[in-house]
Structures are given as structure tokens and as C-alpha cells.
PDB file of C-alpha atoms in Angstrom:
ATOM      1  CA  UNK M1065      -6.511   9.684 -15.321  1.00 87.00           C
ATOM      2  CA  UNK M1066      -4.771   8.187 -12.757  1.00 95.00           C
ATOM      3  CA  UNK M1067      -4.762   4.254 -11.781  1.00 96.00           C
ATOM      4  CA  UNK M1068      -2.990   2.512  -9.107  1.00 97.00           C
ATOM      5  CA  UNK M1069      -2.319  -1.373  -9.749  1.00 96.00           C
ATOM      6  CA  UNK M1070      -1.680  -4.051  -6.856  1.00 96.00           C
ATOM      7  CA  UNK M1071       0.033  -7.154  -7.691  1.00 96.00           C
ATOM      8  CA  UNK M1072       1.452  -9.583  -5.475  1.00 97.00           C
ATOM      9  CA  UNK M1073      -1.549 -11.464  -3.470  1.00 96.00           C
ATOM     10  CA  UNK M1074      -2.646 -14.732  -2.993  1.00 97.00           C
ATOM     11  CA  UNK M1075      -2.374 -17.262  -0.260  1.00 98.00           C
ATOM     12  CA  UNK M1076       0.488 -18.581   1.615  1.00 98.00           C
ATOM     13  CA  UNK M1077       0.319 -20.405   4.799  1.00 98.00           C
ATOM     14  CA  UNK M1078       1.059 -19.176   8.200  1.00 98.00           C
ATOM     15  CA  UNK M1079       5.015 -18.249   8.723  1.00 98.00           C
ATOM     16  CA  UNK M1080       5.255 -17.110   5.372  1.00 98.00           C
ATOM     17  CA  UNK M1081       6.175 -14.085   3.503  1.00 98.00           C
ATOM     18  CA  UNK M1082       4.664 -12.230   0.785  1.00 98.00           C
ATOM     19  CA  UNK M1083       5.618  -9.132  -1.555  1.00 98.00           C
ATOM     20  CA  UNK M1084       2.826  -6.329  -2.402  1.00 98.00           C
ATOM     21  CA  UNK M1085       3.616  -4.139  -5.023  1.00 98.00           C
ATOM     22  CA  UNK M1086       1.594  -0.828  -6.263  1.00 98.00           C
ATOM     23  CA  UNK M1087       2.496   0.592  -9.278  1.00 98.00           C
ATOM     24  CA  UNK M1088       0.923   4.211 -10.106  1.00 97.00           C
ATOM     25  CA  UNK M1089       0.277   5.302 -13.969  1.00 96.00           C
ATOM     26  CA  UNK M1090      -1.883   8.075 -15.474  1.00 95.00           C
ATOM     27  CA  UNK M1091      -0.510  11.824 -15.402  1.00 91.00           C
ATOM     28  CA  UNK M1092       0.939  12.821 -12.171  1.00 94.00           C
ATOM     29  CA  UNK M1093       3.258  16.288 -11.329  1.00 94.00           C
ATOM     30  CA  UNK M1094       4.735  14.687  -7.858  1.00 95.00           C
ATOM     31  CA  UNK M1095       3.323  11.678  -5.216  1.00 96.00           C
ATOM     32  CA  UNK M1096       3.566  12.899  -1.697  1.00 97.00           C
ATOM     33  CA  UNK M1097       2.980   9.494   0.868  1.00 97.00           C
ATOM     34  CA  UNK M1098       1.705   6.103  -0.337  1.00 98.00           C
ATOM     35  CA  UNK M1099       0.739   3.068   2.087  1.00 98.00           C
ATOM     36  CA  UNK M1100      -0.780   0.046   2.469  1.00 98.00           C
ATOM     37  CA  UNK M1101      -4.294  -0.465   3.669  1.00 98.00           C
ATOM     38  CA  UNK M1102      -6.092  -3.814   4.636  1.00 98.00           C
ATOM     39  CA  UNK M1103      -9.808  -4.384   4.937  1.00 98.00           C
ATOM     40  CA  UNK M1104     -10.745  -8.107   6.613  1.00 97.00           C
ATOM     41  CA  UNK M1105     -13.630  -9.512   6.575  1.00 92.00           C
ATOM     42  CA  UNK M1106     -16.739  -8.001   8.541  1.00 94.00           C
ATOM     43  CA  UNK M1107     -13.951  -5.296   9.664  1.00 96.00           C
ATOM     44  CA  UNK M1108     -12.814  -1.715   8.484  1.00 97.00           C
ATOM     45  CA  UNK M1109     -10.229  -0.947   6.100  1.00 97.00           C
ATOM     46  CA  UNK M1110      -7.089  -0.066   8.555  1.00 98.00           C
ATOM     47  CA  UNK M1111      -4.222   1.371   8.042  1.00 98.00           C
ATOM     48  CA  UNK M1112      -0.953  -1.136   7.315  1.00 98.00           C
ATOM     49  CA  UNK M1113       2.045   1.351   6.648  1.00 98.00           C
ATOM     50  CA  UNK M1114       2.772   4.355   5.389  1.00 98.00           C
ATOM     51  CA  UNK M1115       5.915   6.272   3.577  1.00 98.00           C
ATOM     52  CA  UNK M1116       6.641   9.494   2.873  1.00 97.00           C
ATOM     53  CA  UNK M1117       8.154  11.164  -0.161  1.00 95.00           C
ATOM     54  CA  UNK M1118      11.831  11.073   1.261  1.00 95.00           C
ATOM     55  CA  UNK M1119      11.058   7.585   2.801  1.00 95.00           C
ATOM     56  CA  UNK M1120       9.719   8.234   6.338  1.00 98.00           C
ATOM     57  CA  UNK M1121       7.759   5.053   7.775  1.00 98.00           C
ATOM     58  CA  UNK M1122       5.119   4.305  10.015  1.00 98.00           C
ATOM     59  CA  UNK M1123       3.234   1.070  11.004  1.00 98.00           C
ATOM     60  CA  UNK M1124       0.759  -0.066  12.939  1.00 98.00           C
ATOM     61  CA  UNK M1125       1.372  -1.882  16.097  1.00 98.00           C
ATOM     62  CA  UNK M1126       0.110  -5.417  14.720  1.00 97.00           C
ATOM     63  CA  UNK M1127       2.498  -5.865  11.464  1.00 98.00           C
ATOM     64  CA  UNK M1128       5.600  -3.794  13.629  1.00 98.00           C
ATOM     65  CA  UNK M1129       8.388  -6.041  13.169  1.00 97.00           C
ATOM     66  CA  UNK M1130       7.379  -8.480  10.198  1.00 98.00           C
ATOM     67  CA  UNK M1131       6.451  -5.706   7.228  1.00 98.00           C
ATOM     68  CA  UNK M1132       8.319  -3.345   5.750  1.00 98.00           C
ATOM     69  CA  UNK M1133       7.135  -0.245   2.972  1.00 98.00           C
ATOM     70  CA  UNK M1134       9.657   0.883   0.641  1.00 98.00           C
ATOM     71  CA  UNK M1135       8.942   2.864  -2.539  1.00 97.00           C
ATOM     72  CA  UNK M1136      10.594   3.087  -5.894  1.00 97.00           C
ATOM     73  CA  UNK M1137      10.131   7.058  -6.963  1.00 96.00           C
ATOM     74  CA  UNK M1138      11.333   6.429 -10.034  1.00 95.00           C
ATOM     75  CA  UNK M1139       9.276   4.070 -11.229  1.00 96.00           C
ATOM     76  CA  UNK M1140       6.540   5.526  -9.369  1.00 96.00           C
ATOM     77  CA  UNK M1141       5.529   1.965  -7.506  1.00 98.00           C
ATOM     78  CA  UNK M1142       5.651   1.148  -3.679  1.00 98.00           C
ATOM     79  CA  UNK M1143       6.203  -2.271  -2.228  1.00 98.00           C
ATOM     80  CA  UNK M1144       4.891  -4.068   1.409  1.00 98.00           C
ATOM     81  CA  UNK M1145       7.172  -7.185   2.163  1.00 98.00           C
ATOM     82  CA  UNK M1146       5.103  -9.241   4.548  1.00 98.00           C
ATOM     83  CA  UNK M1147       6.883 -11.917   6.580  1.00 98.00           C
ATOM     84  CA  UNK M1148       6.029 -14.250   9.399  1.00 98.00           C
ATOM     85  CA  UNK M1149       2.436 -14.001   7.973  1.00 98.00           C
ATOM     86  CA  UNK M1150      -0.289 -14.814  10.513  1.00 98.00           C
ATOM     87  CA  UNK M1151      -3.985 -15.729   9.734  1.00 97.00           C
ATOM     88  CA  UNK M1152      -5.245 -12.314  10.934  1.00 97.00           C
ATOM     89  CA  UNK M1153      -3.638 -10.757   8.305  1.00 98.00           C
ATOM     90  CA  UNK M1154      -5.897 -12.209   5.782  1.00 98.00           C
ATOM     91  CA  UNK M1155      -7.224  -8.994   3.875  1.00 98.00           C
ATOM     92  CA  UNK M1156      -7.795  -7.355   1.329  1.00 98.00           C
ATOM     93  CA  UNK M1157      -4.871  -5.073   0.819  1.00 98.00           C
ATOM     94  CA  UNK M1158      -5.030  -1.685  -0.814  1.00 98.00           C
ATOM     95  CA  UNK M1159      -2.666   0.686  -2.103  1.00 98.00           C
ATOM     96  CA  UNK M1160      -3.185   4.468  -2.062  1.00 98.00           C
ATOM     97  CA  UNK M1161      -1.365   7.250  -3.456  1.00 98.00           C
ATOM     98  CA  UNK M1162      -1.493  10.855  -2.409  1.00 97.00           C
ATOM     99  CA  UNK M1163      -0.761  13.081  -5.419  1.00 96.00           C
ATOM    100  CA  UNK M1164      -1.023  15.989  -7.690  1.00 95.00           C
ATOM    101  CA  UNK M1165      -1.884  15.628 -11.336  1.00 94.00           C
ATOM    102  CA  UNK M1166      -0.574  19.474 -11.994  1.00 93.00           C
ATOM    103  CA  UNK M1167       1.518  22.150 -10.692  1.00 92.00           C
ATOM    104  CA  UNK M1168      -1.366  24.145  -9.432  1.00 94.00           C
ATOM    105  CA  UNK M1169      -3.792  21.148  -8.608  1.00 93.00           C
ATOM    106  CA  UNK M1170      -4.733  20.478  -5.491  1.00 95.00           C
ATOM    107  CA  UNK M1171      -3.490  17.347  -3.576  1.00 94.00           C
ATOM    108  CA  UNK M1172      -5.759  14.314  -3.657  1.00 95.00           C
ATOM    109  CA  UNK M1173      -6.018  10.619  -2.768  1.00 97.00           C
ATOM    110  CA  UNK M1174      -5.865   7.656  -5.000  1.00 97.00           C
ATOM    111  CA  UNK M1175      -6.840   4.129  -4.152  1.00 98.00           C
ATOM    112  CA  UNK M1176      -6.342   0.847  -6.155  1.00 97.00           C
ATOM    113  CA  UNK M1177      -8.976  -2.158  -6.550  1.00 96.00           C
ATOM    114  CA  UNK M1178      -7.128  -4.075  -3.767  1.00 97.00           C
ATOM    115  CA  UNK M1179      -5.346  -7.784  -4.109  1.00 97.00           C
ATOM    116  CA  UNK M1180      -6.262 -10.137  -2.115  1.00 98.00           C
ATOM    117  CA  UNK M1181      -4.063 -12.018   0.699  1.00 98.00           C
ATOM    118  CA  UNK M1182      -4.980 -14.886   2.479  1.00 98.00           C
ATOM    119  CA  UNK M1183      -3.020 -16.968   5.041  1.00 98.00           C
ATOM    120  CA  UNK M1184      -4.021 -20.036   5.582  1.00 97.00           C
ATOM    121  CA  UNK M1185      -2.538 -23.748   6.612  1.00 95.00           C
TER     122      UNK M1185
END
């Protein structure tokens, strides 16, 4: 079984910085992209960032600039740095994993329970 485990949340105030980090456990044969979701309040969950397996990145337009994705293949873990925080970015922030458990399996997503980030004065 595979499980994905945030860490890293909690609040800061505005012009801050933060540091996600997603570890991924369980049996896996390979993980393909992993990223960073965010659900707000009353919204839906949106896509933060994104890296591939060989460390391509993508953002969206409204965290350009102030986050950065990185990954750790080794370890099996990828990381958001958040800086220059700003109170729309108050979410709940979810890691996902697309991966294989086998060789012949076929590729599917995994999503963690989500930490929780709130930026606040």
C-alpha cells in the first residue's frame, strides 16, 4: 500500500516563507511527476506545481516567482518552498504522486491527507 505524508504546514504571517515536504512510502517500481495541490476554502483544489521525473517544472501563474518544487528521488519525497506568502494562499495543500507499484502495473495517482497552511497577520 502506498501512503504519501505532508509535513511542513502551519501559519506564518504575510511575507513569509514556508517549506512543504511529501514523503512517499509503501511499495513502488518508479514515480513519474509529483506536485503540489491547494484547495481554499469554498474553492476547488488547484493545481500549485508540478515536476517531472528528470525535474521539469511548471507553475501556475499566481505562485510564479515565490515557490519553487524540487524532488529528492532518492528518498522518494518532494518539497514546495513557499516565500513572500500572501493571504490567498491560505489552503490546504496536497501532495500527489503518480506511480507504479509493479513492472507491469498500470500508472496511477496517489494523494496525501493534505497539511494545512495559513497566512495570516
Amino acid at each position: 500500500q502506498v501512503q504519501l505524508l505532508e509535513s511542513g504546514g502551519g501559519l506564518v504571517q504575510p511575507g513569509g516563507s514556508l517549506r512543504l515536504s511529501c514523503e512517499v512510502s509503501g511499495i513502488i517500481f518508479t514515480i513519474n511527476d509529483m506536485g503540489w495541490y491547494r484547495q481554499a476554502p469554498g474553492k476547488e483544489r488547484e493545481l500549485v506545481a508540478v515536476i517531472t521525473s528528470v525535474g521539469s517544472t511548471n507553475y501556475a501563474d499566481s505562485v510564479k516567482g515565490r515557490f519553487t518544487i524540487s524532488r529528492d528521488n532518492a528518498k522518494n519525497m518532494v518539497f514546495l518552498q513557499m516565500n513572500s506568502l500572501k493571504a490567498e494562499d491560505t489552503a490546504v495543500y496536497y501532495c500527489k504522486a503518480n506511480l507504479k507499484v509493479a513492472k507491469w502495473s498500470l500508472r496511477r495517482d496517489a494523494w496525501g491527507q493534505g497539511t494545512l497552511v495559513t497566512v495570516s497577520s
